[in-house]
Amino acid sequence: MIPSSALPRTVTVRAPAKINCELRVGGLRRDGYHELSTVFMAVGLYDEVTVTRSPSWEVTTTGRYAALVPDGADNLALRAARVLASTMKAEPIPVSIRIDKEIPVAGGMAGGSADAAAALLACDALWGLRCDREQLLELAADVGSDVPFSLAGGIAVGSGRGERLAPVLAKGTFHWVFVVSSEGLSTPSVFAECDRLRADADADADADRPAPGPSSAVMTALRSGDPEALGKALANDLQTAALSLRPALRTVLDAGVEFGALGAIVSGSGPTIAFLTGSPEHALDLCVSLAASGVADEVTRAKGPVHGAHFIAVPSRV
Ligand code: C5P
């Protein structure tokens, strides 16, 4: 254990958003989760989480989406810090958590998971716990299915409920454009709608549904760094459910394709829509066209893959 006089007083960690290049949803498990196969890519939209020793536990939020972030027990960063403290039997030094929020909230881009991953890494340093990577990944999975990937970053296949990761070899950089909705979608509602639509289509299908796996089309496109091939291979089994709950998203998807996107997809459980382009210039052109067309509430762009959660402020000593 590091003496407390040698520990930092405050630590800042930055964590990226993600997009699912492929999201295959298998059967509903007994624990209420679905068996998944997904190909995650971390993209360069970031939340910054600063943890500081404090007389009491608290969360404050700044940034573009500050007003939409849940506080109290529903906040994933706070939950992650408490899970770390109780699992590592750390002395309960309370922390104040400040989240600078630039990832859309409830948008299907794992913003809450990014905050949780950042809080784990930051509190580990603040409390001098020195957890190894495997321990942090295990704790991350306890907090949420996407949290391990927010720690790992890059490109990875997620299986199980999305928390078991295998890195993917990939070449080059991919340029994405995102259309963000002003109102989020709840992930459990989108999974439930997926189940409902499947049950309507075929009541017996779930029992026989095989465990999903990544497609060779996506893996080959990533390995060869080919945005045209990746654009064609993008696939999301939650897309029909997200469109069923938010039919207006169809207009956004169609507009992006019409303006020349190489591929268009609902990001995770939505409602953010992700478009793949071939270059930074192409991404900028698409942003301008989408914004000018009036179909988009808000347009932004980012490239991927990028690193997972990482320190950005050199810890200051007590
Ligand atoms: O793991 P996480 O808390 O992020 O999941 C949020 C919700 O999303 C779950 O409660 C569940 O309703 C749904 N989910 C699912 N299958 C998964 C991951 C998430 O049904 N593999």
Short mmCIF file of C-alpha atoms and ligand atoms in Angstrom, two decimals:
data_model
loop_
_atom_site.label_atom_id
_atom_site.label_comp_id
_atom_site.label_asym_id
_atom_site.label_seq_id
_atom_site.Cartn_x
_atom_site.Cartn_y
_atom_site.Cartn_z
CA MET A 1 0.00 0.00 0.00
CA ILE A 2 1.31 3.46 -0.91
CA PRO A 3 1.51 5.88 2.11
CA SER A 4 -1.36 8.35 1.86
CA SER A 5 1.05 11.31 1.92
CA ALA A 6 2.41 10.10 -1.45
CA LEU A 7 -1.02 9.84 -3.09
CA PRO A 8 -2.42 12.43 -5.51
CA ARG A 9 -5.20 14.74 -4.37
CA THR A 10 -6.85 14.84 -7.77
CA VAL A 11 -6.68 12.74 -10.96
CA THR A 12 -8.19 13.32 -14.42
CA VAL A 13 -8.91 10.53 -16.90
CA ARG A 14 -10.36 10.82 -20.41
CA ALA A 15 -12.45 8.00 -21.93
CA PRO A 16 -13.80 7.62 -25.49
CA ALA A 17 -17.22 6.92 -26.98
CA LYS A 18 -17.76 3.73 -28.99
CA ILE A 19 -19.57 2.63 -32.07
CA ASN A 20 -20.63 -0.95 -32.77
CA CYS A 21 -19.52 -1.74 -36.34
CA GLU A 22 -21.52 -4.92 -35.91
CA LEU A 23 -24.00 -5.85 -33.19
CA ARG A 24 -25.53 -9.33 -33.31
CA VAL A 25 -28.10 -10.09 -30.64
CA GLY A 26 -28.63 -13.73 -29.65
CA GLY A 27 -31.15 -15.21 -27.25
CA LEU A 28 -32.38 -13.76 -23.96
CA ARG A 29 -30.44 -15.31 -21.05
CA ARG A 30 -31.80 -16.26 -17.65
CA ASP A 31 -30.06 -13.25 -16.08
CA GLY A 32 -32.08 -10.88 -18.29
CA TYR A 33 -29.18 -10.08 -20.62
CA HIS A 34 -28.88 -11.10 -24.26
CA GLU A 35 -26.04 -13.16 -25.65
CA LEU A 36 -24.14 -10.78 -27.94
CA SER A 37 -21.47 -10.68 -30.55
CA THR A 38 -20.32 -7.16 -31.26
CA VAL A 39 -17.40 -5.46 -32.95
CA PHE A 40 -16.61 -2.32 -30.95
CA MET A 41 -14.56 0.62 -32.20
CA ALA A 42 -13.51 3.43 -29.83
CA VAL A 43 -13.95 6.85 -31.47
CA GLY A 44 -12.52 10.26 -30.63
CA LEU A 45 -15.39 11.84 -28.70
CA TYR A 46 -14.43 12.02 -25.04
CA ASP A 47 -15.72 12.55 -21.55
CA GLU A 48 -13.24 13.73 -18.92
CA VAL A 49 -13.62 12.57 -15.35
CA THR A 50 -11.77 14.28 -12.50
CA VAL A 51 -11.80 12.71 -9.05
CA THR A 52 -10.75 14.71 -6.01
CA ARG A 53 -10.63 13.77 -2.34
CA SER A 54 -13.64 15.25 -0.66
CA PRO A 55 -15.46 15.20 2.70
CA SER A 56 -18.42 13.46 1.01
CA TRP A 57 -19.30 11.50 -2.14
CA GLU A 58 -20.67 13.75 -4.88
CA VAL A 59 -20.99 14.11 -8.65
CA THR A 60 -20.96 17.36 -10.59
CA THR A 61 -21.25 17.70 -14.35
CA THR A 62 -20.06 20.24 -16.91
CA GLY A 63 -19.94 20.22 -20.72
CA ARG A 64 -22.37 20.02 -23.59
CA TYR A 65 -24.63 17.29 -22.19
CA ALA A 66 -24.22 18.15 -18.48
CA ALA A 67 -27.92 18.68 -17.81
CA LEU A 68 -28.84 15.15 -18.96
CA VAL A 69 -26.44 13.19 -16.74
CA PRO A 70 -28.10 11.31 -13.86
CA ASP A 71 -26.78 12.17 -10.43
CA GLY A 72 -26.87 10.14 -7.23
CA ALA A 73 -27.00 6.35 -7.23
CA ASP A 74 -27.88 6.15 -10.96
CA ASN A 75 -24.60 7.73 -11.97
CA LEU A 76 -22.34 5.04 -13.42
CA ALA A 77 -19.09 6.83 -12.49
CA LEU A 78 -20.16 7.02 -8.86
CA ARG A 79 -21.28 3.39 -8.95
CA ALA A 80 -17.90 2.36 -10.41
CA ALA A 81 -16.00 4.24 -7.67
CA ARG A 82 -18.07 2.57 -4.95
CA VAL A 83 -17.64 -0.90 -6.53
CA LEU A 84 -13.87 -0.36 -6.64
CA ALA A 85 -13.77 0.81 -3.01
CA SER A 86 -15.84 -2.09 -1.69
CA THR A 87 -14.16 -4.81 -3.79
CA MET A 88 -10.63 -3.66 -2.97
CA LYS A 89 -11.61 -3.01 0.64
CA ALA A 90 -10.09 0.42 0.19
CA GLU A 91 -10.38 2.83 3.06
CA PRO A 92 -13.54 4.72 2.19
CA ILE A 93 -11.95 8.03 1.21
CA PRO A 94 -14.93 9.78 -0.37
CA VAL A 95 -14.41 11.46 -3.72
CA SER A 96 -15.97 14.30 -5.60
CA ILE A 97 -16.39 13.25 -9.25
CA ARG A 98 -16.54 15.94 -11.92
CA ILE A 99 -17.68 14.76 -15.36
CA ASP A 100 -17.03 16.95 -18.38
CA LYS A 101 -19.61 15.49 -20.71
CA GLU A 102 -19.04 15.59 -24.47
CA ILE A 103 -20.43 12.12 -25.33
CA PRO A 104 -24.20 12.12 -26.00
CA VAL A 105 -26.26 10.84 -23.07
CA ALA A 106 -28.44 7.72 -23.69
CA GLY A 107 -27.28 7.89 -27.31
CA GLY A 108 -25.93 4.36 -27.86
CA MET A 109 -22.30 5.53 -27.67
CA ALA A 110 -21.46 4.17 -24.19
CA GLY A 111 -21.09 7.62 -22.59
CA GLY A 112 -22.08 6.35 -19.14
CA SER A 113 -19.69 3.41 -19.57
CA ALA A 114 -16.88 5.79 -20.54
CA ASP A 115 -17.47 7.72 -17.29
CA ALA A 116 -17.44 4.50 -15.28
CA ALA A 117 -14.19 3.30 -16.91
CA ALA A 118 -12.58 6.70 -16.31
CA ALA A 119 -13.72 6.73 -12.67
CA LEU A 120 -12.25 3.24 -12.09
CA LEU A 121 -8.86 4.24 -13.46
CA ALA A 122 -8.86 7.62 -11.68
CA CYS A 123 -9.92 6.25 -8.26
CA ASP A 124 -7.41 3.40 -8.54
CA ALA A 125 -4.66 6.04 -8.86
CA LEU A 126 -6.18 8.40 -6.26
CA TRP A 127 -6.43 5.65 -3.65
CA GLY A 128 -3.08 4.06 -4.59
CA LEU A 129 -4.64 0.62 -5.13
CA ARG A 130 -2.51 -0.38 -8.13
CA CYS A 131 -5.07 -2.83 -9.54
CA ASP A 132 -3.76 -4.69 -12.56
CA ARG A 133 -5.51 -4.57 -15.94
CA GLU A 134 -7.33 -7.89 -15.40
CA GLN A 135 -8.72 -6.74 -12.04
CA LEU A 136 -9.94 -3.48 -13.55
CA LEU A 137 -11.56 -5.28 -16.48
CA GLU A 138 -13.35 -7.63 -14.09
CA LEU A 139 -14.61 -4.76 -11.93
CA ALA A 140 -15.64 -2.90 -15.08
CA ALA A 141 -17.81 -5.85 -16.17
CA ASP A 142 -19.60 -5.70 -12.78
CA VAL A 143 -20.53 -2.08 -13.44
CA GLY A 144 -21.88 -2.54 -17.01
CA SER A 145 -21.55 -4.61 -20.18
CA ASP A 146 -19.75 -1.89 -22.18
CA VAL A 147 -17.44 -0.66 -19.41
CA PRO A 148 -14.57 -3.14 -20.11
CA PHE A 149 -14.41 -1.91 -23.71
CA SER A 150 -14.33 1.73 -22.57
CA LEU A 151 -11.20 0.80 -20.60
CA ALA A 152 -9.63 -1.22 -23.42
CA GLY A 153 -10.42 0.98 -26.45
CA GLY A 154 -9.12 0.28 -29.96
CA ILE A 155 -11.19 -2.31 -31.82
CA ALA A 156 -12.41 -5.49 -30.14
CA VAL A 157 -14.94 -8.27 -30.48
CA GLY A 158 -17.23 -8.36 -27.45
CA SER A 159 -19.02 -11.59 -26.55
CA GLY A 160 -21.08 -12.87 -23.62
CA ARG A 161 -23.17 -9.82 -22.75
CA GLY A 162 -20.49 -7.70 -24.47
CA GLU A 163 -18.02 -7.72 -21.57
CA ARG A 164 -15.67 -10.49 -22.81
CA LEU A 165 -13.19 -8.85 -25.17
CA ALA A 166 -10.82 -10.07 -27.86
CA PRO A 167 -8.72 -7.41 -29.63
CA VAL A 168 -9.08 -7.11 -33.42
CA LEU A 169 -6.19 -6.45 -35.78
CA ALA A 170 -7.06 -3.50 -37.96
CA LYS A 171 -5.34 -1.12 -40.33
CA GLY A 172 -5.77 2.61 -40.82
CA THR A 173 -8.20 5.18 -39.50
CA PHE A 174 -11.94 5.37 -40.10
CA HIS A 175 -13.78 8.70 -40.34
CA TRP A 176 -17.27 8.82 -38.83
CA VAL A 177 -20.07 11.37 -38.78
CA PHE A 178 -22.69 11.22 -36.03
CA VAL A 179 -26.18 12.65 -35.93
CA VAL A 180 -27.17 13.10 -32.31
CA SER A 181 -30.81 13.26 -31.22
CA SER A 182 -32.00 15.73 -28.63
CA GLU A 183 -33.79 12.95 -26.74
CA GLY A 184 -32.09 9.67 -25.74
CA LEU A 185 -33.39 6.08 -25.94
CA SER A 186 -33.27 3.67 -23.00
CA THR A 187 -31.08 0.62 -23.73
CA PRO A 188 -33.36 -1.85 -21.84
CA SER A 189 -36.38 -0.54 -23.82
CA VAL A 190 -34.61 -1.10 -27.14
CA PHE A 191 -33.60 -4.67 -26.20
CA ALA A 192 -37.19 -5.31 -25.01
CA GLU A 193 -38.55 -3.97 -28.32
CA CYS A 194 -36.13 -6.27 -30.19
CA ASP A 195 -37.55 -9.24 -28.20
CA ARG A 196 -41.12 -8.13 -28.85
CA LEU A 197 -40.58 -7.79 -32.61
CA ARG A 198 -38.85 -11.18 -32.75
CA ALA A 199 -41.63 -12.86 -30.75
CA ASP A 200 -44.21 -11.35 -33.12
CA ALA A 201 -42.27 -12.69 -36.10
CA ASP A 202 -41.64 -16.17 -34.71
CA ALA A 203 -42.61 -17.18 -31.16
CA ASP A 204 -40.28 -20.23 -31.11
CA ALA A 205 -37.18 -18.63 -32.59
CA ASP A 206 -35.46 -17.56 -29.36
CA ALA A 207 -34.96 -21.10 -28.02
CA ASP A 208 -33.10 -22.14 -31.20
CA ARG A 209 -31.18 -18.93 -31.74
CA PRO A 210 -27.49 -19.86 -32.13
CA ALA A 211 -24.79 -17.92 -30.22
CA PRO A 212 -23.87 -15.08 -32.59
CA GLY A 213 -20.35 -14.45 -33.87
CA PRO A 214 -18.54 -11.71 -35.83
CA SER A 215 -18.97 -11.75 -39.62
CA SER A 216 -16.00 -12.30 -41.89
CA ALA A 217 -17.10 -9.25 -43.93
CA VAL A 218 -16.54 -6.87 -40.98
CA MET A 219 -13.32 -8.53 -39.84
CA THR A 220 -11.83 -8.50 -43.37
CA ALA A 221 -12.79 -4.86 -43.92
CA LEU A 222 -11.12 -3.86 -40.63
CA ARG A 223 -8.00 -5.92 -41.31
CA SER A 224 -7.58 -4.33 -44.72
CA GLY A 225 -8.50 -0.80 -43.54
CA ASP A 226 -11.12 -0.58 -46.30
CA PRO A 227 -13.86 1.96 -45.46
CA GLU A 228 -15.98 1.06 -48.50
CA ALA A 229 -16.07 -2.60 -47.47
CA LEU A 230 -16.71 -1.69 -43.83
CA GLY A 231 -19.52 0.67 -44.86
CA LYS A 232 -21.26 -2.19 -46.67
CA ALA A 233 -20.69 -4.62 -43.79
CA LEU A 234 -22.05 -2.44 -40.93
CA ALA A 235 -24.91 -4.32 -39.21
CA ASN A 236 -26.95 -3.84 -36.07
CA ASP A 237 -29.66 -6.25 -34.87
CA LEU A 238 -31.02 -3.48 -32.59
CA GLN A 239 -31.60 -1.12 -35.49
CA THR A 240 -35.12 -2.35 -36.34
CA ALA A 241 -36.11 -1.99 -32.68
CA ALA A 242 -34.63 1.52 -32.41
CA LEU A 243 -36.46 2.53 -35.63
CA SER A 244 -39.68 1.02 -34.32
CA LEU A 245 -39.42 3.20 -31.18
CA ARG A 246 -38.17 6.29 -33.08
CA PRO A 247 -39.40 6.06 -36.73
CA ALA A 248 -38.01 9.53 -37.59
CA LEU A 249 -34.48 8.06 -37.51
CA ARG A 250 -35.17 6.39 -40.87
CA THR A 251 -35.20 9.84 -42.55
CA VAL A 252 -31.76 10.59 -41.06
CA LEU A 253 -30.31 7.23 -42.21
CA ASP A 254 -31.66 7.74 -45.74
CA ALA A 255 -30.40 11.33 -45.93
CA GLY A 256 -26.84 10.33 -45.00
CA VAL A 257 -26.79 7.61 -47.66
CA GLU A 258 -28.18 10.01 -50.23
CA PHE A 259 -25.41 12.51 -49.37
CA GLY A 260 -22.77 9.86 -50.09
CA ALA A 261 -22.02 8.05 -46.80
CA LEU A 262 -20.27 4.69 -47.37
CA GLY A 263 -22.45 3.12 -44.67
CA ALA A 264 -25.14 4.16 -42.20
CA ILE A 265 -26.15 2.52 -38.94
CA VAL A 266 -27.93 3.16 -35.65
CA SER A 267 -25.17 3.33 -33.02
CA GLY A 268 -25.71 0.55 -30.46
CA SER A 269 -29.21 0.95 -29.00
CA GLY A 270 -29.50 4.43 -30.58
CA PRO A 271 -30.74 7.00 -31.22
CA THR A 272 -27.37 8.36 -32.44
CA ILE A 273 -26.88 7.55 -36.14
CA ALA A 274 -23.34 6.81 -37.35
CA PHE A 275 -22.21 7.33 -40.95
CA LEU A 276 -18.93 6.03 -42.28
CA THR A 277 -17.00 8.20 -44.76
CA GLY A 278 -13.81 7.70 -46.76
CA SER A 279 -11.66 10.64 -45.56
CA PRO A 280 -11.64 13.67 -43.23
CA GLU A 281 -12.78 15.86 -46.16
CA HIS A 282 -15.62 13.50 -46.98
CA ALA A 283 -16.68 13.56 -43.30
CA LEU A 284 -16.69 17.36 -43.28
CA ASP A 285 -18.74 17.49 -46.51
CA LEU A 286 -21.27 15.06 -45.07
CA CYS A 287 -21.56 17.11 -41.85
CA VAL A 288 -22.29 20.24 -43.87
CA SER A 289 -24.87 18.48 -46.09
CA LEU A 290 -26.68 16.91 -43.13
CA ALA A 291 -26.74 20.15 -41.16
CA ALA A 292 -27.96 22.14 -44.18
CA SER A 293 -30.70 19.60 -45.00
CA GLY A 294 -32.41 20.20 -41.67
CA VAL A 295 -32.88 16.45 -40.90
CA ALA A 296 -30.31 16.52 -38.10
CA ASP A 297 -30.68 18.06 -34.63
CA GLU A 298 -26.91 18.02 -34.15
CA VAL A 299 -24.02 16.71 -36.29
CA THR A 300 -20.50 15.89 -35.14
CA ARG A 301 -17.56 13.83 -36.42
CA ALA A 302 -14.77 11.71 -34.98
CA LYS A 303 -12.20 9.21 -36.10
CA GLY A 304 -11.43 5.77 -34.80
CA PRO A 305 -9.94 3.64 -33.53
CA VAL A 306 -8.57 5.55 -30.52
CA HIS A 307 -7.17 4.45 -27.16
CA GLY A 308 -9.38 3.51 -24.23
CA ALA A 309 -9.52 5.37 -20.90
CA HIS A 310 -6.22 7.17 -20.16
CA PHE A 311 -4.77 9.71 -17.75
CA ILE A 312 -4.55 13.29 -18.99
CA ALA A 313 -3.47 15.21 -15.91
CA VAL A 314 -0.29 14.41 -14.05
CA PRO A 315 -1.55 13.65 -10.54
CA SER A 316 -0.70 16.42 -8.09
CA ARG A 317 0.65 15.25 -4.72
CA VAL A 318 -0.97 16.07 -1.40
O1 C5P B 1 -24.91 -3.96 -18.79
P1 C5P B 1 -25.70 -2.72 -18.83
O2 C5P B 1 -26.14 -2.28 -17.45
O3 C5P B 1 -25.09 -1.61 -19.60
O4 C5P B 1 -27.05 -3.08 -19.59
C1 C5P B 1 -28.16 -2.22 -19.59
C2 C5P B 1 -29.38 -3.00 -20.02
O5 C5P B 1 -29.30 -3.34 -21.40
C3 C5P B 1 -29.60 -4.31 -19.30
O6 C5P B 1 -30.28 -4.15 -18.09
C4 C5P B 1 -30.41 -5.11 -20.32
O7 C5P B 1 -31.77 -4.69 -20.29
C5 C5P B 1 -29.85 -4.63 -21.65
N1 C5P B 1 -28.79 -5.53 -22.16
C6 C5P B 1 -29.13 -6.77 -22.64
N2 C5P B 1 -28.15 -7.61 -23.11
C7 C5P B 1 -26.86 -7.22 -23.13
C8 C5P B 1 -26.49 -5.95 -22.64
C9 C5P B 1 -27.47 -5.12 -22.17
O8 C5P B 1 -30.31 -7.14 -22.65
N3 C5P B 1 -25.95 -8.06 -23.61
#
